[in-house]
XYZ file of C-alpha atoms in Angstrom:
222
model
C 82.889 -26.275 -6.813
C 85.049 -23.681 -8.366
C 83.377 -20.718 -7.687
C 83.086 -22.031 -3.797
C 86.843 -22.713 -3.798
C 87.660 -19.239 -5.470
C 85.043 -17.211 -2.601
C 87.019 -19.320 0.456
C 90.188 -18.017 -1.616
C 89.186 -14.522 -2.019
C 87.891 -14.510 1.855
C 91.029 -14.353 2.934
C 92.036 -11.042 1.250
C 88.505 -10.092 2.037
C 88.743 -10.194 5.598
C 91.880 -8.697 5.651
C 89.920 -5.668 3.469
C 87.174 -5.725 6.010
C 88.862 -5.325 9.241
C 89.555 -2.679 11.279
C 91.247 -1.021 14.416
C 93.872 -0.533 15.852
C 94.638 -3.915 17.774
C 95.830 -5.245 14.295
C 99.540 -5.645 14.887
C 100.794 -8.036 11.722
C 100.230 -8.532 8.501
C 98.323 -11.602 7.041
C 98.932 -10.789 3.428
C 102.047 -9.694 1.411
C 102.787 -7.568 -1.473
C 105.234 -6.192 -2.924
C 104.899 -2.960 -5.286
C 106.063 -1.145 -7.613
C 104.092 1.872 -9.313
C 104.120 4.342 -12.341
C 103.359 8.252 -11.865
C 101.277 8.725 -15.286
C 101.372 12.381 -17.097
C 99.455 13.367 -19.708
C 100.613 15.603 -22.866
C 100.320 18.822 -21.359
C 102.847 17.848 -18.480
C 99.589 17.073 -15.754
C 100.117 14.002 -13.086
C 96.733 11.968 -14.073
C 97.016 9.109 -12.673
C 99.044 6.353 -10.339
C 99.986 3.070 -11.955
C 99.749 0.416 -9.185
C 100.998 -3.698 -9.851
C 101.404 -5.864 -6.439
C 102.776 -9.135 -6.774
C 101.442 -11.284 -3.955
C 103.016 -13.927 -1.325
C 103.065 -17.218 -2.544
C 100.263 -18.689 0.141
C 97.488 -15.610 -0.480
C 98.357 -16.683 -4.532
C 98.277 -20.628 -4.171
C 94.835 -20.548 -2.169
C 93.498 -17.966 -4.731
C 93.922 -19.541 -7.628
C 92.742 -22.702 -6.263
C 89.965 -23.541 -9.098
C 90.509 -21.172 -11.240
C 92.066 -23.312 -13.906
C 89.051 -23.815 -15.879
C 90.303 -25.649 -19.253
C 92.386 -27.722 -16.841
C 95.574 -26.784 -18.817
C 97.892 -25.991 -16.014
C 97.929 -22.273 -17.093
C 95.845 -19.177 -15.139
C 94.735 -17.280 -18.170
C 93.791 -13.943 -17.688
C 90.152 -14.677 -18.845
C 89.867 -17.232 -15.914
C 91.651 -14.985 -13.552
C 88.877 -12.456 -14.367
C 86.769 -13.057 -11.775
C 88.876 -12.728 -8.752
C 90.188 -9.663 -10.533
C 86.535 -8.116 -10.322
C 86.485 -9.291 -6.613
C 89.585 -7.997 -6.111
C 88.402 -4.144 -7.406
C 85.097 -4.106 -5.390
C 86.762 -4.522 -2.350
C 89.648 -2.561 -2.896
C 87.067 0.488 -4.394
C 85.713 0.593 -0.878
C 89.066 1.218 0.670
C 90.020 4.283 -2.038
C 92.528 1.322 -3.429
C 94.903 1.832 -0.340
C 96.292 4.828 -1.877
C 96.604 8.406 -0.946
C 97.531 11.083 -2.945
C 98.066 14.654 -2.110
C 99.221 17.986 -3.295
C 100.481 20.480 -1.304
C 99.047 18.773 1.798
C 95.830 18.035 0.480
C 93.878 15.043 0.053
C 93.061 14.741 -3.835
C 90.070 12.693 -4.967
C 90.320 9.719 -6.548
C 88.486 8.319 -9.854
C 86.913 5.018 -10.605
C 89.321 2.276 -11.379
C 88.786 1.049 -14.886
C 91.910 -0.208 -15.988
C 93.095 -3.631 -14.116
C 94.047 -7.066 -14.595
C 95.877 -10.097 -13.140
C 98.696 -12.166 -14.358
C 99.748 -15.614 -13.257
C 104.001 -16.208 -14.058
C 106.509 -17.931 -12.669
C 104.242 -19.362 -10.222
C 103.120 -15.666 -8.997
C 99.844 -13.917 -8.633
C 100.149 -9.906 -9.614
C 97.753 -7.322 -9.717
C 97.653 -4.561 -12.125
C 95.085 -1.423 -11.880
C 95.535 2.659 -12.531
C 94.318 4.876 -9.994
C 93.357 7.886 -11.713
C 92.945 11.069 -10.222
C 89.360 13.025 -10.144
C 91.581 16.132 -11.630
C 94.984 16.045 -13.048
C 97.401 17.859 -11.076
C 99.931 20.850 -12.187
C 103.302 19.806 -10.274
C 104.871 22.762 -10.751
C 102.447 24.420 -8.376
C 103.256 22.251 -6.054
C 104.584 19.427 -4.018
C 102.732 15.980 -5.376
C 102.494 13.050 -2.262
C 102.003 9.726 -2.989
C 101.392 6.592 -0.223
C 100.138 3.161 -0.680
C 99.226 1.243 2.513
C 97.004 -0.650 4.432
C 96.240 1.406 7.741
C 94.999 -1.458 9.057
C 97.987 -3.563 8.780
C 96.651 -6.638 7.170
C 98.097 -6.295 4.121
C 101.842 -5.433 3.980
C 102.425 -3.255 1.001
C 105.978 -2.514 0.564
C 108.161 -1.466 -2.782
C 110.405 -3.831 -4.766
C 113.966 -2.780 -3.947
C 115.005 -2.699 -8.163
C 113.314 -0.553 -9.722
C 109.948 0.539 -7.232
C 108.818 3.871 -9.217
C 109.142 5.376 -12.639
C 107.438 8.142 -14.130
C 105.402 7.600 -17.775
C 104.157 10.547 -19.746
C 105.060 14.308 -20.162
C 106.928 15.202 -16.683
C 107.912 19.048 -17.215
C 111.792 19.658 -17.486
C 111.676 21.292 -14.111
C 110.368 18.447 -12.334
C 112.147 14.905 -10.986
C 110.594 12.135 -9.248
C 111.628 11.367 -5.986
C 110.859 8.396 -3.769
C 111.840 8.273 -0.087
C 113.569 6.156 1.736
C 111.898 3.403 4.089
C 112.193 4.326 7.514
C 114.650 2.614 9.312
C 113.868 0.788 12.342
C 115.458 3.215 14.516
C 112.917 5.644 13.330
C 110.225 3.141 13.220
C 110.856 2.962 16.909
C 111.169 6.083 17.328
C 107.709 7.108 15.541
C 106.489 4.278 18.139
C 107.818 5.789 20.884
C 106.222 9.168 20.154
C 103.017 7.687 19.199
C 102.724 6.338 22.716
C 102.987 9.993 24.372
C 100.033 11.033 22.092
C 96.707 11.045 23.689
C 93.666 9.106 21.739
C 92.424 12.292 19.711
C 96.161 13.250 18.368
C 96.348 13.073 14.564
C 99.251 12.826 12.190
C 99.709 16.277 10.127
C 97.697 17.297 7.529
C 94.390 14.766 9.189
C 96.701 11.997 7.610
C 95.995 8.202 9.194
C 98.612 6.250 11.375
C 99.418 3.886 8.876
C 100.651 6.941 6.733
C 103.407 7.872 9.392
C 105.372 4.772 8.227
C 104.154 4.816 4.784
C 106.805 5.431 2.097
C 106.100 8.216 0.144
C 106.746 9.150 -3.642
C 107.086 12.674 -4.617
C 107.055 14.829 -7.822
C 109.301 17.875 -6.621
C 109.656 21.026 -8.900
C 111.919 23.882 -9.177
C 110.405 27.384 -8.932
């Protein structure tokens, strides 16, 4: 009975994973963000630090059953599972996250630091992105943009607080997160979105979700 009550749970997020096109027009999941640009010793961007603290209705049906011992508390031992779920999916879907330098799409690594907490009566999600190969920003301009292009899943940043940089940053650089667009310039974006024919694409082969994606930069004096 658990494990049936935890997969009717975890559909939910899976079908918002799984679907596609563009005649998705509002979210049926909501998290909010914040994330860590990771450095190593010798001053390279390795990795992106990702935890999303979900809506209290996606949280409530997921943890439905989870509570093993009965003990009124979602250890992270019996959260485990929907954790693993949670990382397939998401692995199919490079983790919703882009990240590019100087325009370019970098590759991604294999996820294999996560976890999920239960507190104050909310569900998070904790994982590390790392990059394929660590990035030199002083070369140039590092991108970074979490989002569902889908629209299923609303990803947006915590207003205290949304990005911080661990590690080695070199003296030269600063981290730099950009505003969210306001919703003159969301309509705006609309409005020239509707001009474009059906092969237009965004710069640099980006998606349309990315055009209202807000993005986190590492910026570096020459």
């Amino acid at each position: 009975m658990t494990l049936r009550r935890w997969t009717t749970a975890w559909a939910i997020l899976a079908c918002a994973l799984g679907a596609s096109g563009p005649a998705v027009a509002h979210p049926h999941v909501w998290v909010n963000m914040r994330s860590d640009v990771v450095f190593n010793d010798q001053g390279l961007i390795t990795a992106l630090n990702l935890m999303w603290t979900f809506d209290d209705n996606y949280a409530q049906m997921a943890i439905d059953g989870l509570d093993a011992n009965g003990d009124g508390v979602y250890s992270p031992d019996e959260l485990e599972p929907l954790t693993k779920e949670n990382m397939a999916s998401l692995k199919d879907y490079d983790y919703f996250t882009v990240m590019r330098f100087n325009g370019e799409k970098q590759a991604l690594g294999e996820v294999t630091e996560s976890g999920q907490i239960w507190s104050n009566d909310k569900l998070a999600l904790h994982f590390q992105v790392p990059l394929k190969t660590p990035l030199d920003p002083t070369k140039g301009e590092f991108v970074a943009k979490v989002y569902d292009p889908d629209f299923f899943i609303a990803i947006d940043y915590v207003k205290d607080d949304p990005v911080s940089v661990i590690g080695n940053i070199p003296k030269s650089c600063k981290l730099v997160v950009k505003p969210v667009p306001t919703d003159a310039e969301v309509e705006e974006t609309r409005a020239m979105l509707s001009t474009k024919g059906p092969d237009w694409k965004p710069e640099n082969n980006e998606d349309f979700g990315a055009v209202f994606a807000q993005p986190v930069t590492i910026q570096c004096k020459a």
